mmCIF file of C-alpha atoms in Angstrom:
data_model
loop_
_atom_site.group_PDB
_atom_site.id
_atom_site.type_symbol
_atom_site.label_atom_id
_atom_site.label_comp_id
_atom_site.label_asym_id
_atom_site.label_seq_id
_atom_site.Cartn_x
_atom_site.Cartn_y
_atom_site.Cartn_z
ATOM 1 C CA UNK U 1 -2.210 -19.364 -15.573
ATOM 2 C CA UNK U 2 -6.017 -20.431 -15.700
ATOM 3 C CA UNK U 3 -8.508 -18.016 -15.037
ATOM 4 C CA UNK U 4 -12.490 -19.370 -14.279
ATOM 5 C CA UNK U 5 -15.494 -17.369 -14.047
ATOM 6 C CA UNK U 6 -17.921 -19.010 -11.445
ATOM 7 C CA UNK U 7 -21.162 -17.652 -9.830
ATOM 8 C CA UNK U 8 -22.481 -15.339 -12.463
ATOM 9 C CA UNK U 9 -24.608 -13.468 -13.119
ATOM 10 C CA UNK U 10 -25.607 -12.568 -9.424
ATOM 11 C CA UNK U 11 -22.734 -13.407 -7.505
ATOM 12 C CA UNK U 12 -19.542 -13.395 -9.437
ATOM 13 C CA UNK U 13 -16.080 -15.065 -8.571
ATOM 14 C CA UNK U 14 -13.456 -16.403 -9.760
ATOM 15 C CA UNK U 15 -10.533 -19.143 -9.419
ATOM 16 C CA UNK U 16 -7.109 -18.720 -10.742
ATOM 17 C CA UNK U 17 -4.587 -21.270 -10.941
ATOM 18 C CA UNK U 18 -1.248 -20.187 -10.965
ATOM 19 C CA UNK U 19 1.224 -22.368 -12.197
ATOM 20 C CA UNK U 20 4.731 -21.920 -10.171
ATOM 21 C CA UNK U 21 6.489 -19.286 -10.488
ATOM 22 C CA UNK U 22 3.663 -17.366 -12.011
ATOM 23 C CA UNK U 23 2.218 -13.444 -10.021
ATOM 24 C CA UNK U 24 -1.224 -12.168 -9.930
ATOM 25 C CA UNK U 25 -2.814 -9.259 -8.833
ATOM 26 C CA UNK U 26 -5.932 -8.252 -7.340
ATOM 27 C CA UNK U 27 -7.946 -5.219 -5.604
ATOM 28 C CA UNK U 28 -6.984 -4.692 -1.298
ATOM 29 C CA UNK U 29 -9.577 -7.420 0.264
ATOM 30 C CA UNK U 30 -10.421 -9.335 -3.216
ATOM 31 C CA UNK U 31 -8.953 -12.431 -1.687
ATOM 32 C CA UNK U 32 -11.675 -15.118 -0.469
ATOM 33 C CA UNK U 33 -8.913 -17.839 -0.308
ATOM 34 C CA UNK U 34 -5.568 -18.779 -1.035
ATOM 35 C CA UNK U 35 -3.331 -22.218 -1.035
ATOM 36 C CA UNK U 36 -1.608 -21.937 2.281
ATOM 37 C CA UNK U 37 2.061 -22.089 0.240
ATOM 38 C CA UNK U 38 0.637 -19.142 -2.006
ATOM 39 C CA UNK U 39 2.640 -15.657 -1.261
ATOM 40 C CA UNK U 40 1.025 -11.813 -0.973
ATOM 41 C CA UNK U 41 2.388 -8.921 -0.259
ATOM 42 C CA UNK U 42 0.617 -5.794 -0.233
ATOM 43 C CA UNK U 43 2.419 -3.090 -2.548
ATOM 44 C CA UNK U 44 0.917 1.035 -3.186
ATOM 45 C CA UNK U 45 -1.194 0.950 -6.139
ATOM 46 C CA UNK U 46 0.867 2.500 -9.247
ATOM 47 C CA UNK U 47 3.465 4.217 -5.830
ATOM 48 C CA UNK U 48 1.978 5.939 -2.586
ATOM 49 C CA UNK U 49 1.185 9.364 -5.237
ATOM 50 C CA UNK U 50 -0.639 7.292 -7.801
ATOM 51 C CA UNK U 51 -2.437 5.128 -5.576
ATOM 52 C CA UNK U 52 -3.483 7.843 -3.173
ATOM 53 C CA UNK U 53 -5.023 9.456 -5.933
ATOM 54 C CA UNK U 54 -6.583 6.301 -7.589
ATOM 55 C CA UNK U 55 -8.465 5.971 -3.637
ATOM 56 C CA UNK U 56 -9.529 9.603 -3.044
ATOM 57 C CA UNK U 57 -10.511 10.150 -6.925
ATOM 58 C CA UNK U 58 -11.016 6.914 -8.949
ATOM 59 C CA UNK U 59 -12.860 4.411 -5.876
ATOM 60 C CA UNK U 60 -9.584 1.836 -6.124
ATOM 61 C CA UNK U 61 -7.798 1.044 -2.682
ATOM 62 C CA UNK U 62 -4.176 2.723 -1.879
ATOM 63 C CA UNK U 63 -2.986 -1.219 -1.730
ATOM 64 C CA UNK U 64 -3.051 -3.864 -4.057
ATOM 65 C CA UNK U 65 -2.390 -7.322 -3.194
ATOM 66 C CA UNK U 66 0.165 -9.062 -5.254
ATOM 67 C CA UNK U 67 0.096 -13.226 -4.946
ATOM 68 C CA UNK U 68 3.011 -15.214 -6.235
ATOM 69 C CA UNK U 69 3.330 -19.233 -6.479
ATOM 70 C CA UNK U 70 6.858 -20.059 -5.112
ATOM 71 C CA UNK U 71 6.348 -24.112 -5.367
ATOM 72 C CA UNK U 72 6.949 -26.388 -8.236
ATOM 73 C CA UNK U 73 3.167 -26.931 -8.345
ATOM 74 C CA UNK U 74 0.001 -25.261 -9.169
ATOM 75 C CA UNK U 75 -1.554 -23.353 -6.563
ATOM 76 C CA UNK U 76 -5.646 -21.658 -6.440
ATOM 77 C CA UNK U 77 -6.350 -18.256 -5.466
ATOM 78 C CA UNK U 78 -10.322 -17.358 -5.040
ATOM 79 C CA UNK U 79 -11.171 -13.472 -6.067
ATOM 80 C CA UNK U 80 -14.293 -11.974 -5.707
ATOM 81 C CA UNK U 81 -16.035 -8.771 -5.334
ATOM 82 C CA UNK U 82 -17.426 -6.855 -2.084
ATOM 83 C CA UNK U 83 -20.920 -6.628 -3.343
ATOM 84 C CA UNK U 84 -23.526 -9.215 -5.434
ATOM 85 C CA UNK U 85 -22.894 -8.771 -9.011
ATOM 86 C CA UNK U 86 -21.925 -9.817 -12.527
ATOM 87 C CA UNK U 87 -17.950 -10.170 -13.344
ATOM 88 C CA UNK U 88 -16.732 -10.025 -16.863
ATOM 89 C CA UNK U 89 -12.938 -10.658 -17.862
ATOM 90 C CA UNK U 90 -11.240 -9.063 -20.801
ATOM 91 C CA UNK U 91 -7.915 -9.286 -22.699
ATOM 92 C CA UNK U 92 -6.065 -6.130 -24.090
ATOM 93 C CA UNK U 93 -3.102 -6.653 -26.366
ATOM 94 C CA UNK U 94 0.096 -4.955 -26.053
ATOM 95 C CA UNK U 95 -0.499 -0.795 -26.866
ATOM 96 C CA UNK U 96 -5.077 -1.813 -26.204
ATOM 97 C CA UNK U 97 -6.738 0.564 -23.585
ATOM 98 C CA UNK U 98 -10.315 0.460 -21.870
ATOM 99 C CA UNK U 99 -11.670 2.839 -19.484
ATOM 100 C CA UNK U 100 -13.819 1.759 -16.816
ATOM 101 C CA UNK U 101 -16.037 3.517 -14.296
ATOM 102 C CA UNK U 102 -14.642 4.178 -10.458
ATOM 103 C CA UNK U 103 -14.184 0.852 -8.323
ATOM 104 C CA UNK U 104 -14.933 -1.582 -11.508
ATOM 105 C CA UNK U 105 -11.489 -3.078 -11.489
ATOM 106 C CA UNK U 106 -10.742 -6.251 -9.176
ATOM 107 C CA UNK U 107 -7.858 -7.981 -10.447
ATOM 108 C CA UNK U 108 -4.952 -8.405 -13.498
ATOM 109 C CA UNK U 109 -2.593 -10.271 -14.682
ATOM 110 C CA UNK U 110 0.677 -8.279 -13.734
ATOM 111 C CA UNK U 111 1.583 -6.657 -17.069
ATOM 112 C CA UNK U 112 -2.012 -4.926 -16.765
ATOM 113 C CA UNK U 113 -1.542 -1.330 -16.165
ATOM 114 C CA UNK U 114 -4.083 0.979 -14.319
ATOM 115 C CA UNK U 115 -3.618 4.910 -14.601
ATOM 116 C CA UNK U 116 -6.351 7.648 -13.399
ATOM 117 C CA UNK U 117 -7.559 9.826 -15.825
ATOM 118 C CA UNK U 118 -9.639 12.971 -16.210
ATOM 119 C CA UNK U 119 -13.311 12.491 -17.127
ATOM 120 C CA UNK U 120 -14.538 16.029 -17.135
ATOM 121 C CA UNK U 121 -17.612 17.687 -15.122
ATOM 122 C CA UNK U 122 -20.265 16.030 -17.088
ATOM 123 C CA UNK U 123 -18.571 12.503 -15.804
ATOM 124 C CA UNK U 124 -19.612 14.049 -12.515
ATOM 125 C CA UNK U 125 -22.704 15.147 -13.538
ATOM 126 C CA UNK U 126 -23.973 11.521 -14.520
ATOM 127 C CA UNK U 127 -22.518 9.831 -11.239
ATOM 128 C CA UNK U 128 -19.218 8.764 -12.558
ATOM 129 C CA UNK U 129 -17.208 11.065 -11.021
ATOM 130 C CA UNK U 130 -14.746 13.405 -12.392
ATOM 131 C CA UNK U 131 -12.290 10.693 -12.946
ATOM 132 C CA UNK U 132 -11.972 7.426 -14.910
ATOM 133 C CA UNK U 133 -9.681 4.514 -14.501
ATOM 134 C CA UNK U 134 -7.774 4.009 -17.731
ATOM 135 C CA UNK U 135 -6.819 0.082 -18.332
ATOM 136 C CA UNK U 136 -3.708 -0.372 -20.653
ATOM 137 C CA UNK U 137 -2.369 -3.798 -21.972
ATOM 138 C CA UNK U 138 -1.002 -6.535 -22.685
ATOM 139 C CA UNK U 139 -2.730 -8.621 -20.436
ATOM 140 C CA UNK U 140 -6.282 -10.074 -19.039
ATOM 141 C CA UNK U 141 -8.222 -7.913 -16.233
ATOM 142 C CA UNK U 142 -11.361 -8.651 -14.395
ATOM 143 C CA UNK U 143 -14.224 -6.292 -13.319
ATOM 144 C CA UNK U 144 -17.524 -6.021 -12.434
ATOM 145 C CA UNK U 145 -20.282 -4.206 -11.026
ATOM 146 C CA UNK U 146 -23.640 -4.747 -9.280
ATOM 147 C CA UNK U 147 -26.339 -5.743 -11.522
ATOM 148 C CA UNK U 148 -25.799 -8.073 -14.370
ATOM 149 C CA UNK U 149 -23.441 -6.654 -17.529
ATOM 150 C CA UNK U 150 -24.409 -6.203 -20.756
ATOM 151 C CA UNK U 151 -22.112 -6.050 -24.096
ATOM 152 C CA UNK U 152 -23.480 -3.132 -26.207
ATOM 153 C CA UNK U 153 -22.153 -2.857 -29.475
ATOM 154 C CA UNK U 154 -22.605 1.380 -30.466
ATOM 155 C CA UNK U 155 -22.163 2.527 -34.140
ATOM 156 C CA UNK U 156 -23.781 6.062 -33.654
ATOM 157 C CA UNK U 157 -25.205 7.235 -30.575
ATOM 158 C CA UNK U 158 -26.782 5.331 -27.182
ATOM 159 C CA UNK U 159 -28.493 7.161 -24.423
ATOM 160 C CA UNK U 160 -27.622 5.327 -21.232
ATOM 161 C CA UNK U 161 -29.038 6.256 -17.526
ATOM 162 C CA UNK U 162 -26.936 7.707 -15.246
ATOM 163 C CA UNK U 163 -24.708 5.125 -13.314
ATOM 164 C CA UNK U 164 -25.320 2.107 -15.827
ATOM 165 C CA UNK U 165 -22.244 2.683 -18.166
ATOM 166 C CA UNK U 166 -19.230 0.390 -16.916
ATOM 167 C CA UNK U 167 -16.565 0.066 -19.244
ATOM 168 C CA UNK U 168 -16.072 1.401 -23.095
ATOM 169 C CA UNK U 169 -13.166 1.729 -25.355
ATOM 170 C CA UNK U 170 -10.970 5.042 -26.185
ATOM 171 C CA UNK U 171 -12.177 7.079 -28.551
ATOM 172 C CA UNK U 172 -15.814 7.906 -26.970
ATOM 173 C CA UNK U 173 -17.207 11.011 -26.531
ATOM 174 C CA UNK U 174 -19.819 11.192 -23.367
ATOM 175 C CA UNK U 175 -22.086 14.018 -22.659
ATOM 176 C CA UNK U 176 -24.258 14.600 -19.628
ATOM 177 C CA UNK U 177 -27.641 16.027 -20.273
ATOM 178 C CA UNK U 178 -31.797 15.859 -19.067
ATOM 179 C CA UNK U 179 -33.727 13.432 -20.125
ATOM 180 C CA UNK U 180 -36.089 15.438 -22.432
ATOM 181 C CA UNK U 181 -37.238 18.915 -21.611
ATOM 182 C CA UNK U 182 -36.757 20.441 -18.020
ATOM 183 C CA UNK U 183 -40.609 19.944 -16.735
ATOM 184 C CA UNK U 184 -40.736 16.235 -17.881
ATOM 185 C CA UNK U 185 -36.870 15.388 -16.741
ATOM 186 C CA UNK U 186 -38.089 16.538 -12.974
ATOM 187 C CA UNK U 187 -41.571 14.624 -13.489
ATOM 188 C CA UNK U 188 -40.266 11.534 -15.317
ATOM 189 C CA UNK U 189 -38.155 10.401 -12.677
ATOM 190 C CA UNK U 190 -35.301 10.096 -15.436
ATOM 191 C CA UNK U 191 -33.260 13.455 -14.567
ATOM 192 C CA UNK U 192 -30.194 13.308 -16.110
ATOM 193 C CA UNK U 193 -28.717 10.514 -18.847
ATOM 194 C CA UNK U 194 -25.346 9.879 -20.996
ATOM 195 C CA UNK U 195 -25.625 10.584 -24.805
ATOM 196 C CA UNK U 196 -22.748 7.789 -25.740
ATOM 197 C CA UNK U 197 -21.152 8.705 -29.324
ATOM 198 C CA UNK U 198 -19.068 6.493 -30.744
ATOM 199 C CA UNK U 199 -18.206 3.446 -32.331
ATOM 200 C CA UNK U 200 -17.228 -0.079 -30.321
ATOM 201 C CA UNK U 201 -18.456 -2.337 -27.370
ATOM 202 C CA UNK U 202 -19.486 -0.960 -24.072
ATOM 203 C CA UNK U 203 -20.308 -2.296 -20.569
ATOM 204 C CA UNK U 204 -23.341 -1.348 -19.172
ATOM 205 C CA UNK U 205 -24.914 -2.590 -15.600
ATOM 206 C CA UNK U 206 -28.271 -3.742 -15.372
ATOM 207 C CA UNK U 207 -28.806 -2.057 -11.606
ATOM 208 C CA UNK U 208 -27.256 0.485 -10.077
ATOM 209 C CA UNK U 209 -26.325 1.706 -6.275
ATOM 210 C CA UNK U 210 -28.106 4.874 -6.444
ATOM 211 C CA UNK U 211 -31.122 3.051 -7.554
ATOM 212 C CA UNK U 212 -31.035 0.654 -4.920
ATOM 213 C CA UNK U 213 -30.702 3.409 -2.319
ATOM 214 C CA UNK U 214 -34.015 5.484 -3.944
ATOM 215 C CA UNK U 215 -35.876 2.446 -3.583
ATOM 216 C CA UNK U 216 -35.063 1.865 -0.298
ATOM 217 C CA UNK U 217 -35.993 5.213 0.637
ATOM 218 C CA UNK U 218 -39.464 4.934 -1.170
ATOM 219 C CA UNK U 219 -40.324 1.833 0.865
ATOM 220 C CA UNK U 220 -38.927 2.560 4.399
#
């Protein structure tokens, strides 16, 4: 299997050749185009529990589309994402985890596994939501997220705006809180941030939805 990154930073996809008899898997509507002998069938995400869950709490889709190469040559699938943005692969080994932020994931290699887990109230708080999507290994997965991404390495603490951290490794400990004091949170514009404590590589997104929207609003 060959994975390529193309169209970054603004408008991420990606190609993957799959030799025969190799799967992969990607996020319901990910597809942009296939090899017409290329196979997909639509399976629950993680069973109909799991993946109902993963939609109504986590931003995934209930289905995942799996695509198979049945031929004896190699066949292209194109993945991309539903809205302009950076895409940035990693590879976990066997026993590795990441956690990403809701609807980050688009597609695996099929030994990837994705589970849902709790992210607490201050998660909510920042505009993550009170879930996270927990990425275990062996195996490469691709996300992304509107905006460009940045690679952060933390040894301490980082304060990060709300809705800009993407991915990090176990072993963080996130806290919602203002800006500064209560007067100069409401005035700044800033409101609340993420005090990120730990040590290790995180994700962060160099725009954000909600931003996009208040700016909007400002100039309409």
């Amino acid at each position: 299997m060959e994975i390529n990154l193309e169209g970054k930073p603004a408008f991420g996809y990606l190609h993957v050749d799959l030799a025969p008899g190799e799967s992969f898997v990607a996020e319901s509507d990910a597809m942009a185009s296939m090899s017409g002998e290329m196979e997909m069938k639509a399976k629950f995400n993680g069973g109909f529990f799991r993946g109902l869950g993963k939609k109504m709490f986590a931003g995934e889709s209930l289905f995942v589309n799996h695509f198979s190469n049945p031929t004896d040559k190699t066949l292209r699938l194109t993945v991309t994402q539903g809205f302009p943005g950076d895409i940035m692969m990693m590879e976990l080994k066997d026993g590795e985890d990441f956690y990403m932020q809701p609807g980050a994931y688009i597609c695996s290699e099929p030994s990837v596994k994705l589970k849902m887990k709790w992210a607490g109230f201050h998660s909510w708080f920042g505009g993550e939501g009170l879930f996270r999507l927990k990425v275990e290994g062996p195996g490469k997965f691709v996300f992304g997220a509107y905006g460009g991404l940045i690679e952060k390495e933390v040894d301490g603490e980082l304060i990060v705006d709300t809705d800009h951290l993407v991915a990090y490794p176990p072993g963080f400990e996130i806290k919602t809180q203002l800006s500064g004091g209560l007067i100069s949170s409401l005035t700044s514009g800033e409101g609340f941030v993420m005090r990120v404590k730990g040590k290790g590589k995180v994700i962060l997104q160099t725009r954000s939805f909600a931003g996009l929207a208040g700016w909007i609003n400002r100039n309409l």
